[in-house]
Short mmCIF file of C-alpha atoms and ligand atoms in Angstrom, two decimals:
data_model
loop_
_atom_site.label_atom_id
_atom_site.label_comp_id
_atom_site.label_asym_id
_atom_site.label_seq_id
_atom_site.Cartn_x
_atom_site.Cartn_y
_atom_site.Cartn_z
CA MET O 1218 -0.04 -0.05 -0.22
CA LYS O 1219 2.34 2.45 0.85
CA ARG O 1220 4.88 1.54 -2.53
CA ILE O 1221 1.77 2.96 -3.84
CA ALA O 1222 1.11 5.58 -2.04
CA VAL O 1223 3.67 7.61 -2.82
CA PRO O 1224 4.58 7.84 -6.57
CA LEU O 1225 0.29 8.35 -6.67
CA LEU O 1226 1.28 11.73 -4.34
CA LEU O 1227 4.19 12.81 -6.49
CA VAL O 1228 1.55 12.28 -9.39
CA LEU O 1229 -0.82 13.80 -7.31
CA CYS O 1230 1.28 17.02 -6.45
CA VAL O 1231 2.52 17.11 -10.27
CA ALA O 1232 -1.12 17.63 -11.77
CA ILE O 1233 -2.48 20.12 -9.03
CA ALA O 1234 0.61 21.76 -9.72
CA ALA O 1235 -0.12 21.44 -14.14
CA ILE O 1236 -3.12 23.20 -12.88
CA PHE O 1237 -1.91 25.58 -11.06
CA TYR O 1238 0.32 26.62 -13.85
CA PHE O 1239 -2.09 26.55 -16.82
CA LEU O 1240 -4.88 28.50 -15.31
CA ARG O 1241 -2.79 31.15 -13.35
CA PRO O 1242 -3.26 34.41 -14.26
CA LYS O 1243 -1.72 35.66 -18.05
CA GLY O 1244 -1.12 39.02 -16.99
CA ARG O 1245 2.72 38.52 -18.00
CA GLN O 1246 1.14 37.11 -21.17
CA LEU O 1247 -0.75 40.46 -21.93
CA PRO O 1248 0.59 40.82 -25.74
CA VAL O 1249 4.18 43.11 -26.19
CA GLU O 1250 2.63 45.54 -29.09
CA ALA O 1251 6.87 47.14 -29.07
CA THR O 1252 10.27 46.89 -27.65
CA LEU O 1253 12.35 49.92 -26.41
CA MET O 1254 15.60 48.21 -26.88
CA LEU O 1255 18.08 49.72 -24.93
CA LYS O 1256 21.92 48.63 -25.07
CA SER O 1257 22.23 45.36 -24.55
CA SER O 1258 18.68 45.22 -22.06
CA SER O 1259 14.92 44.83 -24.08
CA LEU O 1260 11.73 46.39 -22.71
CA GLY O 1261 8.62 45.27 -23.11
CA ILE O 1262 5.35 47.23 -23.53
CA THR O 1263 2.20 46.06 -22.73
CA THR O 1264 -0.66 47.94 -21.83
CA VAL O 1265 -1.79 47.01 -18.88
CA ALA O 1266 -5.46 49.69 -17.91
CA THR O 1267 -7.21 51.32 -21.08
CA GLY O 1268 -10.17 53.86 -21.15
CA LEU O 1269 -8.70 56.40 -17.89
CA HIS O 1270 -10.37 59.28 -17.33
CA VAL O 1271 -6.48 60.81 -16.02
CA PRO O 1272 -4.98 58.44 -14.36
CA TRP O 1273 -2.63 61.80 -12.10
CA GLU O 1274 -0.79 58.92 -10.01
CA ILE O 1275 0.21 55.72 -10.21
CA CYS O 1276 1.75 54.34 -7.04
CA TRP O 1277 3.08 51.18 -6.38
CA GLY O 1278 0.66 49.52 -3.75
CA PRO O 1279 1.81 46.57 -0.23
CA ASP O 1280 -0.75 45.01 -2.15
CA ASN O 1281 0.61 44.77 -5.23
CA GLN O 1282 -1.43 46.29 -6.81
CA ILE O 1283 -1.23 49.63 -9.08
CA TRP O 1284 -3.72 52.08 -7.22
CA PHE O 1285 -4.17 55.27 -8.51
CA THR O 1286 -6.04 58.79 -8.66
CA GLU O 1287 -8.26 60.10 -11.56
CA GLN O 1288 -8.22 63.36 -11.92
CA ARG O 1289 -11.89 63.80 -11.58
CA GLY O 1290 -11.91 62.10 -7.97
CA THR O 1291 -11.48 58.98 -7.91
CA ILE O 1292 -8.65 57.24 -6.71
CA SER O 1293 -8.04 52.89 -7.65
CA LYS O 1294 -6.32 49.90 -7.80
CA ILE O 1295 -5.98 47.49 -10.33
CA ASP O 1296 -4.11 43.82 -9.75
CA PRO O 1297 -1.67 44.65 -12.62
CA VAL O 1298 -1.17 40.60 -13.50
CA THR O 1299 -5.42 40.69 -13.83
CA GLY O 1300 -6.88 43.81 -15.27
CA LYS O 1301 -9.13 43.31 -12.25
CA LYS O 1302 -10.31 47.20 -10.83
CA LYS O 1303 -11.02 48.22 -8.33
CA LEU O 1304 -12.99 51.87 -7.41
CA LEU O 1305 -10.96 52.67 -3.26
CA LEU O 1306 -13.11 56.21 -2.89
CA LEU O 1307 -14.91 58.70 -4.95
CA GLU O 1308 -14.29 62.12 -3.30
CA PRO O 1309 -17.15 64.01 -3.82
CA GLU O 1310 -15.16 67.79 -3.02
CA VAL O 1311 -13.39 67.20 -5.37
CA TYR O 1312 -13.48 70.41 -7.60
CA LEU O 1313 -12.00 69.48 -11.16
CA LYS O 1314 -12.13 72.20 -14.46
CA ARG O 1315 -8.31 71.82 -16.39
CA THR O 1316 -5.11 71.11 -14.52
CA LEU O 1317 -6.95 71.51 -11.33
CA GLY O 1318 -9.25 67.70 -9.94
CA ILE O 1319 -7.95 65.67 -8.05
CA LEU O 1320 -4.04 65.12 -8.45
CA GLY O 1321 -0.49 63.52 -5.93
CA MET O 1322 -0.84 60.65 -3.50
CA ALA O 1323 1.57 58.42 -1.91
CA ILE O 1324 1.08 56.07 0.19
CA HIS O 1325 2.50 55.65 3.50
CA PRO O 1326 5.37 52.67 4.04
CA THR O 1327 5.04 52.07 7.79
CA ALA O 1328 2.04 52.94 8.56
CA PRO O 1329 -1.79 51.90 6.87
CA PHE O 1330 -2.03 56.29 5.60
CA VAL O 1331 -2.57 56.79 1.62
CA PHE O 1332 -2.30 60.76 1.81
CA VAL O 1333 -3.97 62.54 -1.33
CA ASP O 1334 -4.36 66.18 -1.68
CA TYR O 1335 -7.20 68.02 -4.41
CA THR O 1336 -8.32 71.02 -5.83
CA THR O 1337 -11.52 71.88 -3.82
CA ARG O 1338 -13.80 75.61 -3.06
CA ARG O 1339 -15.26 76.91 -0.44
CA PRO O 1340 -18.15 78.73 -0.23
CA ASP O 1341 -17.00 81.79 -1.33
CA SER O 1342 -15.92 80.25 -4.88
CA SER O 1343 -12.90 80.76 -4.37
CA VAL O 1344 -10.33 77.48 -5.53
CA ILE O 1345 -8.17 75.67 -2.54
CA SER O 1346 -6.39 72.11 -2.52
CA ARG O 1347 -6.45 70.10 0.43
CA LEU O 1348 -3.86 67.73 1.67
CA VAL O 1349 -6.15 64.73 2.28
CA ARG O 1350 -5.04 61.83 4.95
CA TYR O 1351 -7.08 58.98 4.02
CA THR O 1352 -7.06 55.32 6.11
CA TYR O 1353 -6.13 52.09 4.12
CA THR O 1354 -8.31 48.93 4.32
CA ALA O 1355 -7.86 46.40 1.89
CA ASP O 1356 -10.91 47.52 -0.74
CA THR O 1357 -12.02 51.14 0.81
CA LEU O 1358 -9.74 54.25 2.17
CA LYS O 1359 -12.17 55.30 5.08
CA ASP O 1360 -11.08 58.48 7.57
CA PRO O 1361 -10.13 61.57 5.72
CA LEU O 1362 -8.59 63.76 8.22
CA VAL O 1363 -7.93 67.41 6.70
CA MET O 1364 -3.82 68.14 6.63
CA LEU O 1365 -3.61 70.44 5.60
CA GLU O 1366 -5.37 73.12 3.32
CA VAL O 1367 -3.65 75.74 0.18
CA PRO O 1368 -4.80 78.80 -0.96
CA GLY O 1369 -5.17 78.01 -4.41
CA ALA O 1370 -6.52 79.24 -8.51
CA THR O 1371 -7.68 77.64 -11.24
CA GLY O 1372 -4.54 77.26 -12.01
CA HIS O 1373 -0.67 76.82 -11.19
CA ASN O 1374 -1.52 73.94 -7.81
CA GLY O 1375 1.28 71.79 -8.08
CA SER O 1376 1.17 69.02 -7.27
CA ARG O 1377 2.40 66.21 -5.88
CA VAL O 1378 2.43 63.77 -2.46
CA ALA O 1379 5.84 62.06 -1.89
CA ILE O 1380 7.30 59.74 1.96
CA SER O 1381 10.73 61.34 2.71
CA PRO O 1382 13.12 58.32 4.14
CA ASP O 1383 12.20 59.03 7.42
CA GLY O 1384 8.07 59.32 6.89
CA LYS O 1385 7.65 62.72 6.45
CA VAL O 1386 4.17 63.70 4.19
CA ILE O 1387 6.46 66.32 1.39
CA TRP O 1388 3.77 68.20 -0.83
CA SER O 1389 4.38 70.26 -3.88
CA THR O 1390 2.50 73.31 -3.66
CA GLY O 1391 2.41 75.51 -7.04
CA ASP O 1392 1.97 80.28 -6.38
CA ALA O 1393 -1.73 80.06 -7.24
CA THR O 1394 -1.05 81.91 -9.93
CA ARG O 1395 0.60 84.77 -8.16
CA GLY O 1396 4.74 84.29 -8.51
CA ALA O 1397 5.27 86.59 -5.60
CA ASN O 1398 3.82 83.70 -3.16
CA ALA O 1399 6.86 81.74 -4.37
CA PRO O 1400 9.37 83.43 -1.93
CA ASP O 1401 7.82 84.59 0.58
CA THR O 1402 8.20 82.62 3.70
CA ALA O 1403 5.06 83.53 5.31
CA SER O 1404 2.35 81.63 1.84
CA PRO O 1405 2.89 78.47 1.20
CA ASN O 1406 1.85 79.31 -2.24
CA GLY O 1407 4.91 77.30 -4.46
CA LYS O 1408 6.53 75.91 -2.06
CA VAL O 1409 7.57 72.25 -1.16
CA LEU O 1410 6.40 71.39 2.30
CA ARG O 1411 7.13 68.88 5.45
CA LEU O 1412 4.56 67.63 7.36
CA ASN O 1413 4.24 65.31 10.60
CA ILE O 1414 1.88 62.25 9.62
CA ASP O 1415 -0.34 63.50 11.97
CA GLY O 1416 -0.68 67.58 10.46
CA SER O 1417 1.53 68.70 12.90
CA ILE O 1418 4.68 70.92 11.83
CA PRO O 1419 8.66 68.56 12.13
CA ALA O 1420 10.50 70.79 14.71
CA ASP O 1421 13.31 70.05 12.21
CA ASN O 1422 12.01 71.85 9.55
CA PRO O 1423 13.97 75.17 8.47
CA TYR O 1424 11.34 77.41 9.72
CA PRO O 1425 10.18 76.58 13.25
CA GLY O 1426 6.32 76.31 12.78
CA ASN O 1427 6.26 76.87 9.22
CA PRO O 1428 5.78 73.05 6.77
CA LEU O 1429 7.71 74.95 4.57
CA TRP O 1430 10.60 73.01 3.01
CA SER O 1431 12.24 75.52 0.16
CA ARG O 1432 10.59 77.88 -2.14
CA GLY O 1433 11.05 79.46 -4.50
CA HIS O 1434 9.30 76.90 -7.23
CA ARG O 1435 6.37 77.85 -9.26
CA ASN O 1436 4.93 74.70 -10.31
CA ILE O 1437 6.31 71.27 -9.16
CA GLN O 1438 4.86 68.36 -10.91
CA GLY O 1439 7.19 65.20 -9.81
CA LEU O 1440 8.68 64.12 -5.92
CA ALA O 1441 10.53 61.54 -6.23
CA TYR O 1442 13.45 60.31 -3.96
CA THR O 1443 17.00 58.55 -4.83
CA ASP O 1444 18.53 55.05 -2.63
CA LYS O 1445 20.40 58.18 -1.34
CA GLY O 1446 17.82 60.31 0.50
CA HIS O 1447 18.20 62.82 -2.05
CA LEU O 1448 14.12 65.47 -3.27
CA PHE O 1449 14.11 65.80 -6.96
CA ALA O 1450 11.23 67.55 -8.10
CA SER O 1451 10.40 68.32 -11.83
CA GLU O 1452 9.04 71.95 -11.80
CA HIS O 1453 6.79 74.20 -14.71
CA GLY O 1454 8.22 77.32 -16.43
CA ASP O 1455 6.35 80.01 -17.23
CA ALA O 1456 7.17 80.50 -21.33
CA MET O 1457 10.88 78.87 -21.24
CA ASP O 1458 12.79 76.55 -18.46
CA ASP O 1459 11.05 74.30 -17.48
CA GLU O 1460 13.46 72.37 -14.61
CA VAL O 1461 14.30 69.19 -12.78
CA ASN O 1462 16.00 70.50 -9.24
CA TYR O 1463 17.87 69.16 -6.39
CA ILE O 1464 15.23 69.55 -3.52
CA ARG O 1465 18.03 71.25 -1.11
CA LYS O 1466 15.89 72.08 3.13
CA GLY O 1467 15.66 76.06 3.42
CA GLY O 1468 16.62 75.96 -0.38
CA PHE O 1469 15.46 79.29 -2.81
CA TYR O 1470 15.38 78.11 -5.61
CA GLY O 1471 14.13 81.39 -8.07
CA TRP O 1472 10.99 81.32 -8.70
CA PRO O 1473 10.39 84.66 -10.01
CA GLY O 1474 12.97 86.50 -9.61
CA ILE O 1475 14.95 83.84 -11.91
CA GLU O 1476 14.07 81.23 -13.98
CA GLY O 1477 16.33 78.58 -15.15
CA TYR O 1478 19.54 79.35 -14.54
CA ALA O 1479 20.75 83.06 -13.58
CA ASP O 1480 21.85 84.30 -16.71
CA ARG O 1481 20.55 86.96 -18.14
CA ASP O 1482 21.39 91.21 -16.50
CA ASP O 1483 18.44 91.89 -14.01
CA GLU O 1484 19.06 87.74 -13.28
CA LYS O 1485 22.08 87.75 -11.71
CA ARG O 1486 21.22 91.22 -10.21
CA TYR O 1487 18.87 89.29 -8.31
CA ALA O 1488 20.98 86.37 -7.73
CA ASP O 1489 23.67 88.99 -5.91
CA THR O 1490 21.77 89.51 -3.48
CA PHE O 1491 19.34 87.02 -3.46
CA PRO O 1492 21.06 83.71 -3.03
CA PHE O 1493 19.35 80.82 -5.42
CA ILE O 1494 20.10 76.94 -5.75
CA HIS O 1495 19.78 76.47 -9.88
CA PRO O 1496 18.84 73.64 -11.06
CA ALA O 1497 19.69 70.31 -12.12
CA LYS O 1498 18.49 70.61 -15.79
CA ALA O 1499 16.65 73.11 -16.51
CA TRP O 1500 14.94 72.43 -20.44
CA THR O 1501 14.16 76.05 -22.97
CA PRO O 1502 12.04 75.11 -25.05
CA THR O 1503 10.07 73.72 -23.02
CA ILE O 1504 8.56 70.04 -22.64
CA ALA O 1505 6.14 70.43 -19.20
CA PRO O 1506 7.49 67.68 -17.05
CA ALA O 1507 4.83 65.73 -14.71
CA GLY O 1508 5.82 62.99 -12.53
CA ILE O 1509 9.50 61.63 -11.69
CA THR O 1510 10.90 58.50 -10.51
CA TYR O 1511 14.01 56.84 -9.45
CA TYR O 1512 15.05 53.64 -10.41
CA HIS O 1513 18.08 51.42 -9.52
CA ALA O 1514 16.50 48.52 -9.81
CA ALA O 1515 18.48 45.25 -11.24
CA ALA O 1516 16.23 44.80 -13.21
CA ILE O 1517 17.44 47.07 -16.07
CA PRO O 1518 20.78 48.05 -16.24
CA GLU O 1519 21.54 50.44 -17.96
CA TRP O 1520 19.53 52.87 -15.72
CA GLN O 1521 20.84 52.45 -13.04
CA ASN O 1522 20.92 55.79 -10.62
CA THR O 1523 18.61 57.62 -14.03
CA LEU O 1524 15.14 59.20 -12.60
CA LEU O 1525 12.68 58.69 -15.14
CA LEU O 1526 10.33 61.94 -15.65
CA GLY O 1527 7.54 61.47 -17.48
CA THR O 1528 7.27 65.02 -19.59
CA LEU O 1529 3.08 66.00 -21.10
CA LYS O 1530 4.43 68.77 -24.43
CA THR O 1531 6.98 66.44 -25.82
CA ALA O 1532 5.34 63.26 -24.93
CA SER O 1533 7.73 61.05 -24.35
CA LEU O 1534 9.56 59.32 -21.25
CA ARG O 1535 13.31 61.43 -20.03
CA VAL O 1536 15.50 58.82 -18.95
CA LEU O 1537 17.95 61.17 -16.97
CA GLN O 1538 21.38 59.94 -15.32
CA LEU O 1539 21.84 61.26 -11.73
CA ASN O 1540 26.75 61.28 -10.35
CA ALA O 1541 27.40 59.00 -8.61
CA ALA O 1542 26.85 61.58 -5.93
CA GLN O 1543 23.37 62.58 -6.36
CA ASP O 1544 23.52 65.46 -7.12
CA SER O 1545 23.50 65.85 -10.28
CA ILE O 1546 22.11 65.56 -14.38
CA ILE O 1547 24.63 63.90 -16.93
CA GLY O 1548 23.25 62.27 -19.48
CA GLU O 1549 19.19 62.81 -20.83
CA THR O 1550 18.22 60.54 -22.81
CA THR O 1551 14.71 60.12 -25.32
CA TYR O 1552 12.23 57.17 -25.41
CA LEU O 1553 9.28 56.95 -26.49
CA THR O 1554 8.41 60.49 -28.85
CA GLY O 1555 4.86 61.21 -29.52
CA ILE O 1556 4.33 56.86 -29.69
CA TYR O 1557 1.50 56.96 -25.08
CA GLY O 1558 0.85 60.88 -25.78
CA ARG O 1559 1.17 62.46 -22.49
CA LEU O 1560 3.36 60.52 -20.50
CA ARG O 1561 1.59 62.49 -16.92
CA ALA O 1562 3.42 59.72 -14.13
CA ILE O 1563 5.43 56.53 -13.14
CA CYS O 1564 6.57 54.42 -10.80
CA VAL O 1565 8.87 50.39 -10.32
CA SER O 1566 7.46 47.43 -9.39
CA PRO O 1567 9.46 46.14 -6.18
CA ALA O 1568 10.63 43.64 -9.24
CA GLY O 1569 11.76 46.77 -11.63
CA ASP O 1570 9.19 47.02 -14.34
CA VAL O 1571 8.40 50.41 -15.51
CA TYR O 1572 4.82 51.51 -14.54
CA MET O 1573 3.11 54.88 -16.41
CA ALA O 1574 0.75 56.75 -17.06
CA THR O 1575 -0.86 58.76 -19.58
CA SER O 1576 -2.82 61.57 -19.80
CA ASN O 1577 -4.84 62.23 -23.36
CA ARG O 1578 -8.43 63.00 -21.66
CA ASP O 1579 -7.58 66.04 -20.00
CA TRP O 1580 -8.11 69.50 -21.31
CA ASN O 1581 -5.70 69.47 -24.20
CA PRO O 1582 -4.70 66.52 -25.53
CA GLY O 1583 -2.08 66.03 -27.96
CA LYS O 1584 -1.67 65.25 -31.16
CA GLY O 1585 -3.77 62.31 -32.57
CA PHE O 1586 -4.74 62.12 -29.19
CA PRO O 1587 -6.82 60.84 -27.21
CA ILE O 1588 -7.47 57.86 -29.10
CA ALA O 1589 -10.70 55.21 -27.97
CA GLU O 1590 -8.29 53.06 -25.69
CA ASP O 1591 -7.33 56.65 -23.26
CA ASP O 1592 -6.12 56.99 -20.76
CA ARG O 1593 -3.66 54.29 -19.90
CA ILE O 1594 -1.46 52.06 -17.47
CA LEU O 1595 2.22 51.13 -19.09
CA ARG O 1596 4.39 48.08 -18.88
CA LEU O 1597 7.90 48.36 -19.50
CA SER O 1598 9.21 44.56 -18.75
CA PRO O 1599 13.10 43.29 -19.16
CA ILE O 1600 12.02 40.73 -21.88
CA ALA O 1601 14.41 38.28 -23.65
CA ARG O 1602 16.76 39.89 -26.69
CA THR O 1603 15.37 37.84 -29.73
CA ALA O 1604 16.05 38.41 -33.54
CA ASP O 1605 12.65 39.91 -34.48
CA PRO O 1606 12.08 41.87 -32.02
CA VAL O 1607 7.83 43.81 -32.74
CA LYS O 1608 8.08 46.99 -33.30
CA PRO O 1609 11.03 47.88 -31.94
CA LEU O 1610 11.93 51.46 -31.22
CA GLY O 1611 15.36 52.96 -29.57
CA PRO O 1612 16.10 55.82 -28.24
CA ASP O 1613 14.85 58.80 -30.27
CA THR O 1614 17.33 61.50 -28.72
CA LEU O 1615 21.59 61.47 -26.65
CA THR O 1616 20.67 64.13 -25.30
CA VAL O 1617 23.44 65.31 -22.35
CA SER O 1618 23.88 68.22 -23.00
CA LEU O 1619 21.65 71.96 -21.82
CA SER O 1620 20.27 73.53 -24.86
CA LYS O 1621 20.65 77.11 -23.25
CA GLY O 1622 24.81 75.35 -23.77
CA GLN O 1623 23.97 74.45 -27.43
CA ALA O 1624 23.27 78.12 -27.92
CA LEU O 1625 25.95 79.88 -26.93
CA TYR O 1626 27.72 77.63 -28.41
CA LYS O 1627 26.60 78.59 -31.91
CA SER O 1628 26.48 81.77 -30.48
CA TYR O 1629 30.23 82.12 -29.27
CA CYS O 1630 32.37 79.47 -30.62
CA GLU O 1631 30.29 76.88 -33.59
CA ALA O 1632 32.34 79.79 -36.26
CA CYS O 1633 35.52 78.56 -36.12
CA HIS O 1634 35.48 75.17 -33.83
CA LYS O 1635 32.19 74.09 -36.35
CA ALA O 1636 29.05 73.11 -35.55
CA ASP O 1637 30.18 69.36 -35.24
CA GLY O 1638 32.87 70.18 -32.88
CA LYS O 1639 35.67 68.93 -35.43
CA GLY O 1640 37.06 72.48 -35.88
CA VAL O 1641 39.32 72.89 -39.06
CA GLU O 1642 42.68 71.80 -39.66
CA GLY O 1643 45.62 73.39 -38.65
CA SER O 1644 43.37 76.41 -37.93
CA PHE O 1645 40.96 75.00 -34.96
CA PRO O 1646 41.06 72.48 -33.41
CA ALA O 1647 38.33 69.67 -32.69
CA LEU O 1648 37.14 69.49 -29.57
CA ASP O 1649 35.67 66.90 -29.92
CA GLY O 1650 37.36 64.16 -28.80
CA ASN O 1651 39.93 67.25 -27.18
CA LYS O 1652 41.91 65.90 -24.39
CA ILE O 1653 41.48 69.49 -22.93
CA VAL O 1654 37.78 69.52 -23.63
CA ASN O 1655 37.78 65.91 -21.37
CA GLY O 1656 41.25 66.91 -19.06
CA LYS O 1657 40.38 68.13 -15.55
CA PRO O 1658 37.93 71.01 -16.28
CA GLN O 1659 40.12 74.10 -14.29
CA ALA O 1660 42.23 74.10 -17.21
CA LEU O 1661 39.29 74.49 -19.65
CA VAL O 1662 37.53 77.24 -17.88
CA ALA O 1663 40.73 78.61 -17.67
CA VAL O 1664 40.95 78.41 -22.29
CA ILE O 1665 37.26 79.68 -22.28
CA LEU O 1666 38.35 82.80 -19.82
CA LYS O 1667 41.90 83.43 -20.32
CA GLY O 1668 41.27 82.33 -24.13
CA LYS O 1669 44.35 80.58 -26.44
CA SER O 1670 47.27 81.55 -29.01
CA GLY O 1671 51.26 80.74 -29.35
CA THR O 1672 50.64 77.07 -30.88
CA LEU O 1673 49.41 77.08 -34.42
CA LYS O 1674 51.93 77.61 -36.78
CA SER O 1675 48.36 78.81 -39.22
CA GLY O 1676 48.36 81.49 -36.22
CA GLU O 1677 45.22 81.60 -34.97
CA GLN O 1678 44.23 82.29 -32.32
CA MET O 1679 41.72 81.59 -29.44
CA PRO O 1680 39.93 85.56 -28.24
CA ALA O 1681 38.60 84.91 -24.35
CA PHE O 1682 35.51 84.80 -23.33
CA SER O 1683 35.91 86.58 -19.13
CA PHE O 1684 32.86 87.89 -20.31
CA LEU O 1685 30.50 85.22 -19.93
CA SER O 1686 28.75 84.81 -16.65
CA ASP O 1687 29.47 81.57 -14.56
CA ALA O 1688 26.17 80.12 -15.55
CA ASP O 1689 26.89 80.90 -19.20
CA VAL O 1690 30.55 79.45 -18.42
CA THR O 1691 29.08 76.77 -16.51
CA SER O 1692 26.22 75.79 -19.94
CA ILE O 1693 29.04 76.13 -22.42
CA THR O 1694 32.22 73.43 -20.58
CA ASN O 1695 28.93 71.44 -20.17
CA TYR O 1696 27.92 71.28 -23.44
CA ILE O 1697 30.99 70.86 -24.92
CA ARG O 1698 32.12 68.01 -22.69
CA ASN O 1699 28.97 66.46 -23.32
CA SER O 1700 28.38 66.25 -26.87
CA TRP O 1701 29.54 64.70 -30.25
CA GLY O 1702 31.76 61.60 -28.71
CA ASN O 1703 32.86 63.74 -25.29
CA GLN O 1704 31.32 62.01 -22.39
CA VAL O 1705 31.96 63.55 -19.48
CA TYR O 1706 30.59 64.71 -15.84
CA GLU O 1707 28.65 67.45 -15.85
CA ILE O 1708 30.58 70.51 -13.87
CA SER O 1709 28.26 73.36 -11.98
CA PHE O 1710 27.55 77.07 -11.39
CA GLU O 1711 29.65 76.48 -8.39
CA ASP O 1712 32.22 74.79 -10.09
CA VAL O 1713 32.69 77.88 -12.34
CA GLU O 1714 32.47 80.30 -9.92
CA ARG O 1715 35.68 78.15 -7.77
CA PHE O 1716 37.71 78.51 -11.02
CA ARG O 1717 37.08 82.07 -12.43
CA LYS O 1718 38.54 82.77 -8.30
CA LYS O 1719 42.02 80.15 -8.43
CA ILE O 1720 42.31 81.79 -13.00
CA LYS O 1721 45.01 84.30 -13.43
C1 HEC J 2870 37.51 82.90 -33.44
C2 HEC J 2870 37.80 81.48 -33.30
C3 HEC J 2870 37.46 80.69 -32.03
C4 HEC J 2870 36.62 81.10 -30.80
C5 HEC J 2870 35.17 82.15 -32.04
C6 HEC J 2870 36.62 80.31 -30.29
N1 HEC J 2870 37.86 79.54 -30.51
FE1 HEC J 2870 38.77 77.74 -29.33
N2 HEC J 2870 41.02 77.93 -30.50
C7 HEC J 2870 40.23 78.49 -31.64
C8 HEC J 2870 41.74 78.08 -31.38
C9 HEC J 2870 42.41 78.87 -32.83
C10 HEC J 2870 41.95 77.31 -30.52
C11 HEC J 2870 43.36 76.96 -30.35
C12 HEC J 2870 45.03 77.98 -29.76
C13 HEC J 2870 46.01 77.73 -29.23
O1 HEC J 2870 46.25 76.00 -29.54
O2 HEC J 2870 47.41 78.48 -29.52
C14 HEC J 2870 41.05 76.74 -29.61
C15 HEC J 2870 41.14 76.41 -28.44
C16 HEC J 2870 39.99 76.06 -27.55
C17 HEC J 2870 40.09 74.83 -26.55
C18 HEC J 2870 41.57 74.07 -26.40
C19 HEC J 2870 41.63 73.39 -27.19
C20 HEC J 2870 43.25 72.57 -27.97
O3 HEC J 2870 43.65 72.19 -27.97
O4 HEC J 2870 44.42 74.19 -27.42
C21 HEC J 2870 39.25 75.08 -26.42
C22 HEC J 2870 38.77 74.26 -25.13
C23 HEC J 2870 37.84 76.55 -27.27
N3 HEC J 2870 38.97 76.62 -28.26
C24 HEC J 2870 36.95 76.49 -27.35
C25 HEC J 2870 35.97 77.28 -27.39
C26 HEC J 2870 34.94 77.09 -26.98
C27 HEC J 2870 34.12 76.78 -26.06
C28 HEC J 2870 34.14 78.55 -27.49
C29 HEC J 2870 33.94 79.88 -26.76
C30 HEC J 2870 32.89 79.86 -26.42
C31 HEC J 2870 35.31 78.67 -28.53
N4 HEC J 2870 36.43 77.92 -28.21
C32 HEC J 2870 35.84 79.75 -29.44
C33 HEC J 2870 39.83 79.45 -32.44
C34 HEC J 2870 38.61 79.68 -31.47
CA1 CA J 2871 13.65 77.51 -10.38
CA1 CA J 2872 16.93 81.69 -16.83
#
């Protein structure tokens, strides 16, 4: 009897395992619609959810589901494997209009709380932004606690919510269309704010009794912490200078006196009296940067230590390479331009899959959007590289430079060193592959500030550019160090400032 029972049990086990295998959720088998080809990884792109209405924020939940806000006032979750959706909350107080509605959300990693912000109206019909804490259970959000209310407007209400590594609630607010709010320490608008999870103000905030953490922001649309605990924020500029900033305690980020770098005369004067932190990266023409997330999973080695940024205006995914210290952006690669429309929100699963949500059903859809399936949540997940990938897509552009640096190069350097950096043999040295350009930054800055002469038979000389501001020298230096075949770490405004003092 025993002799038969053991193999029988084994057969039974195998049979049960087989049944489970065939009945397993088929989410992973969602069709790969396109393949993003990185240097060695291939990422299959699949649609996880369709028919959503402007999913403004997506978060990976404690139940391995994707929790998402929809602008008009709901919070739901979706199982990324089965595609099953569940409504958690319909918030009747939400005031929806153009860029207003339920916006940011963050799930606390250890306490059972979700922090959400939305716009609502007072009885006198003035708009306010409200940060609310809900307690979550398996299938609902309950016990709303209003953490903070700040003045709102018909635009520039931000915003995002994040949880800091020390468990505080970080909320970015817009300037509510009044630029003067942003530097004003008495106004909660145009700020990054920091609160305890019960809504009280942490004792170690930079201004006692004030939720202010940093100021001088116009309209922050993305917040993310790196694994070193550095906070980065994406921000919409006005007609120019969209930014990503490395947010530091008590920092002033320029708006409205300074857009992007302090490069105009009025900005330089302002910066002399009002010390400010320049952006980690600025974009002119603007790209409308939105959600960001930090990537460091092993699943996609090419994206180690990067910020993944979705953009609205340019409808693209930007991969921003951070330096090892995680205090500056040293590279940018653009993917998927125009393919899925406006990319609003982005999150990463513990396995290292990337999820992105589109915003094609809001007031300002993109070219050719919305399509019937919008809005969508998409997954980028590593797959085996095959000889015949489905709809292979490469990077759209690989630019590491600041476009401002390119413009400055064009006006001051291109006539001699040429647009392709190859120079003119015997007369103007090639900067592409040049030892000085790729070498110690101080020596390079010295050549730019002081010029160079006497080494060429042709007698051609390099004029001195000491009249350029430190900000301009920073941009040109970073541009030539990261253009053509060059790829060297970026230097900061402060570096140039320091070098100029040392260079005689
Ligand atoms: C009028 C022409 C001219 C312009 C404009 C010019 N350069 Fe030069 N540059 C030269 C010449 C000529 C040399 C080489 C001089 C020498 O070796 O004596 C040179 C050398 C350099 C070098 C050192 C490379 C080497 O191998 O010696 C760098 C770096 C450089 N230029 C950067 C720039 C930048 C950046 C700009 C714009 C801000 C610029 N140059 C504008 C003519 C120019
Ligand atoms: Ca700024
Ligand atoms: Ca500027």
